[in-house]
CSV table of C-alpha atoms in Angstrom, one decimal:
chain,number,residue,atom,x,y,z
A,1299,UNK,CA,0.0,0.0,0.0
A,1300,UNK,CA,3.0,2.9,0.8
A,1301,UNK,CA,5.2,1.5,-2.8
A,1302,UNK,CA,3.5,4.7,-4.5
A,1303,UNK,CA,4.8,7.1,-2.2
A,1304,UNK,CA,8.5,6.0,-3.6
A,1305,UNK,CA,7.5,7.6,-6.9
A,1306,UNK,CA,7.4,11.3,-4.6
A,1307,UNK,CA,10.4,13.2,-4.8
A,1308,UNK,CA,10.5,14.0,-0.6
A,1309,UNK,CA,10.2,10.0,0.1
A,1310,UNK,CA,13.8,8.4,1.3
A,1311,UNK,CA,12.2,5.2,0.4
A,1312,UNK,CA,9.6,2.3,0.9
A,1313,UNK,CA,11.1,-1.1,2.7
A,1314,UNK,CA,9.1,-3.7,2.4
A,1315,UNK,CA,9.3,-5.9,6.5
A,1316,UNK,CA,10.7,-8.8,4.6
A,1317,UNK,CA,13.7,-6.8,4.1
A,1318,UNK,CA,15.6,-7.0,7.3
A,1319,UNK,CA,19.0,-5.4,6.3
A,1320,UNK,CA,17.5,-2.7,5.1
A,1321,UNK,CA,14.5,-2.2,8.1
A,1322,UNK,CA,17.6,-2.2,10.1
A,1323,UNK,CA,19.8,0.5,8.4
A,1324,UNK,CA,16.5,3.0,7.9
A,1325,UNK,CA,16.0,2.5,11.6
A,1326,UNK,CA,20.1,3.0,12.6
A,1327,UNK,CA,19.8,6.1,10.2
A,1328,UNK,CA,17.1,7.8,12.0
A,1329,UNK,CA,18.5,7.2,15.3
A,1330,UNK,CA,22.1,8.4,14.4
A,1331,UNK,CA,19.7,10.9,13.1
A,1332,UNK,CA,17.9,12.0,15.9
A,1333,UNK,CA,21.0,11.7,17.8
A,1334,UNK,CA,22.8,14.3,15.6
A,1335,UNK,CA,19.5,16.6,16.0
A,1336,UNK,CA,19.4,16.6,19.4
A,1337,UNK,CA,23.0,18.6,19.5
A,1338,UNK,CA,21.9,21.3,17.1
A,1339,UNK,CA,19.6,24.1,17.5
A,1340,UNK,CA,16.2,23.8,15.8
A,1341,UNK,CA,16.1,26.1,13.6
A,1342,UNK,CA,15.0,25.4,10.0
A,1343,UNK,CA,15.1,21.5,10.5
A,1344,UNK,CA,12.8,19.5,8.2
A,1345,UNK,CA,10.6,17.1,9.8
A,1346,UNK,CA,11.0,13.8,8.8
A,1347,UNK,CA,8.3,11.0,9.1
A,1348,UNK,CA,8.7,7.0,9.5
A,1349,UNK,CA,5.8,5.1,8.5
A,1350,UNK,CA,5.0,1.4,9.4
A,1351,UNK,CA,2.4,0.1,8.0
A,1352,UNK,CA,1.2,-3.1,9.8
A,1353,UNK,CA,3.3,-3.5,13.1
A,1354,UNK,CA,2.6,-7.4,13.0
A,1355,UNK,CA,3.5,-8.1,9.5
A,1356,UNK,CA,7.2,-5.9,10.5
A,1357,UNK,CA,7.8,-8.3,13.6
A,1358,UNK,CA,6.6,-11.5,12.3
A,1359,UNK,CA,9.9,-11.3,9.6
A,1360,UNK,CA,12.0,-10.8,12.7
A,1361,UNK,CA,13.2,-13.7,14.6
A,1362,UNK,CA,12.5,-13.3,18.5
A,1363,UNK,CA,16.3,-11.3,19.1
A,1364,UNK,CA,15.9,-8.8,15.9
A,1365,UNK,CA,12.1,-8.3,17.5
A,1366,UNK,CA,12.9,-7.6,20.7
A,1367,UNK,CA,16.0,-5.0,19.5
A,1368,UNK,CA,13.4,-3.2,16.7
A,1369,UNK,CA,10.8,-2.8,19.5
A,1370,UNK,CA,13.6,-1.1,21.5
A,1371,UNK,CA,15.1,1.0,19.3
A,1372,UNK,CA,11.7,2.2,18.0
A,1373,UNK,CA,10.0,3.1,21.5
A,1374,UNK,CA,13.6,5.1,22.2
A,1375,UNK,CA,12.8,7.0,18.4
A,1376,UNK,CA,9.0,7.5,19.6
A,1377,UNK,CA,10.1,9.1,23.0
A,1378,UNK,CA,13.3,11.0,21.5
A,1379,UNK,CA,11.9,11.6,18.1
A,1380,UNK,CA,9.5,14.4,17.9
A,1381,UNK,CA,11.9,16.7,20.0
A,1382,UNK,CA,14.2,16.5,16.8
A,1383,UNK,CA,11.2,16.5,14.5
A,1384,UNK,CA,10.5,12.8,13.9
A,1385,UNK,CA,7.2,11.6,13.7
A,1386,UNK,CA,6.2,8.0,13.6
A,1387,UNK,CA,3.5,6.9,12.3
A,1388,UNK,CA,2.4,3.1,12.9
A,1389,UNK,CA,-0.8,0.9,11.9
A,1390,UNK,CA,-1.3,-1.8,13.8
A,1391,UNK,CA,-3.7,-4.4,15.5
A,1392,UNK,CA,-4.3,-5.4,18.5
A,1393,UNK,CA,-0.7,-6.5,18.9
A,1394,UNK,CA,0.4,-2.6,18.9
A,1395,UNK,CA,-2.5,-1.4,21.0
A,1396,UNK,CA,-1.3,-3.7,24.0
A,1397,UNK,CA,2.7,-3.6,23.1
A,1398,UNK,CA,4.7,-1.3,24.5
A,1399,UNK,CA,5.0,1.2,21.2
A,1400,UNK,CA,1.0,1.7,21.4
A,1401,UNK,CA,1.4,2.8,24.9
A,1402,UNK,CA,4.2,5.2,24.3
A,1403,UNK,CA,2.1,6.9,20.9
A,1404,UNK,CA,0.7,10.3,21.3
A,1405,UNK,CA,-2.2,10.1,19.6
A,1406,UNK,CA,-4.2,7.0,18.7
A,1407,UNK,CA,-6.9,6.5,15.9
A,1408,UNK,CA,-8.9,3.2,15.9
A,1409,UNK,CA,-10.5,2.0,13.2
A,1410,UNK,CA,-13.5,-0.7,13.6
A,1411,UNK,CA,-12.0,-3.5,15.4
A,1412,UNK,CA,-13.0,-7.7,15.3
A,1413,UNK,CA,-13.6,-7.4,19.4
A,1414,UNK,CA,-15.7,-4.0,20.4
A,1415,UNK,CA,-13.9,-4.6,23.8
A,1416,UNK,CA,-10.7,-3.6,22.6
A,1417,UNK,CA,-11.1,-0.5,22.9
A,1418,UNK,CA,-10.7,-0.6,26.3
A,1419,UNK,CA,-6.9,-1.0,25.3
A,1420,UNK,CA,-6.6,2.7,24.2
A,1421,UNK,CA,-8.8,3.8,27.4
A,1422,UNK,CA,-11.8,4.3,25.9
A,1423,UNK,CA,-15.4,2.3,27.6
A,1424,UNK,CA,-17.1,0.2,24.8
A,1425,UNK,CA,-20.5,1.6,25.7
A,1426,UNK,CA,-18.8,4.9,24.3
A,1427,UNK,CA,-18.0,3.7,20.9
A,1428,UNK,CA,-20.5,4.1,18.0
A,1429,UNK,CA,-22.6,0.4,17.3
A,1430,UNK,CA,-21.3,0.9,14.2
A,1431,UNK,CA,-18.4,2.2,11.9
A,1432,UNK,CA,-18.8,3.2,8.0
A,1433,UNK,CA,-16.3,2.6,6.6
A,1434,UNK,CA,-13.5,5.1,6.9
A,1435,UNK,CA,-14.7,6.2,10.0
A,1436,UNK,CA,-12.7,5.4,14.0
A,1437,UNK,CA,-12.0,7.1,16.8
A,1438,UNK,CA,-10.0,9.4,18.4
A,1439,UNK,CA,-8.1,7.5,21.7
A,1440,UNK,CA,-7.8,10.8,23.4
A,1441,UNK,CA,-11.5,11.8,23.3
A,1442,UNK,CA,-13.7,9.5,21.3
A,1443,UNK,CA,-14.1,11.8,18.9
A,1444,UNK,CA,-15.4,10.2,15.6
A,1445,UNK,CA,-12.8,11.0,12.5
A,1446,UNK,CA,-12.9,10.6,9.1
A,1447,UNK,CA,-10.2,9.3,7.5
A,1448,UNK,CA,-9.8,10.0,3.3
A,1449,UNK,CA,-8.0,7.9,0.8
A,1450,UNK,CA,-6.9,9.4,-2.7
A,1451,UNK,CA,-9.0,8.0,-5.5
A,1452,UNK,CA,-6.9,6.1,-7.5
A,1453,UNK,CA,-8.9,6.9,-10.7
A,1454,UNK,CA,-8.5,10.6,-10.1
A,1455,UNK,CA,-4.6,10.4,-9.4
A,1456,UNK,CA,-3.7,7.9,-12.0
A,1457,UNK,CA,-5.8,10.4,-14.7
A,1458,UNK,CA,-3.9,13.7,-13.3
A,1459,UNK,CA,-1.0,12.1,-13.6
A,1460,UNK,CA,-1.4,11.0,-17.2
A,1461,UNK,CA,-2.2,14.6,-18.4
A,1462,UNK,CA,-6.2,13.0,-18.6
């Protein structure tokens, strides 16, 4: 689903999880990264954003060692991180919302979910939650709040693209 944000010229690139060596230098780059940031003033820094898309799917292709280290390293870039303009951005189920990265995130959006009690994981009572959720819709941990979440049409893109 992220492959066509390689194609945009701001992107450093798309790793798919299966990739280890490479999961494993983006993540060492943004550290050294952040690292570096944290020693210089703020001024006119770029903000950089790391997107995982499907938190399971990235651990499953780690063995129990890589897992454990990735877990680490990206809970020290979620507390660290936004001071030096790094935002991370993860999808997950219910794997993240009970791990220790969902607990460290600063803002939560849940879409529908298989078990209506799992929202209690993000603090929120199920008798508070909506019966049901259209499609696009979820919640806002913080406050319930229902959002709407948009998705390019990929009709409309692909014809602006092609000049059509």
């Amino acid at each position: 689903g992220l492959a066509d944000l390689a194609a945009l010229p701001h992107c450093g690139g798309v790793v798919p999880a299966s990739d280890r060596d490479r999961v494993a230098s983006v993540i060492g780059f943004l550290r050294d990264e952040v690292d570096r940031r944290r020693t210089q003033p703020a001024r006119h820094r770029p903000a950089l954003a790391f997107v995982v898309d499907s938190w399971e799917s990235l651990l499953s292709q780690l063995d129990d060692r890589d897992a454990m280290s990735t877990t680490e390293q990206l809970a020290r870039l979620a507390a660290d991180g936004p001071a030096a303009g790094l935002h991370l951005m993860l999808t997950g189920d219910r794997g993240l919302l009970a791990g220790r990265i969902g607990g460290l995130a600063t803002q939560r959006l849940v879409l529908r979910l298989s078990d209506a009690t799992d929202v209690l994981l993000i603090g929120l009572a199920p008798r508070d939650v909506p019966r049901q959720l259209p499609p696009g819709r979820g919640l806002r941990a913080e406050d319930g709040a229902l959002v709407q979440i948009a998705t390019p049409d990929v009709e409309t893109t692909r014809d602006r693209k092609s000049g059509g």
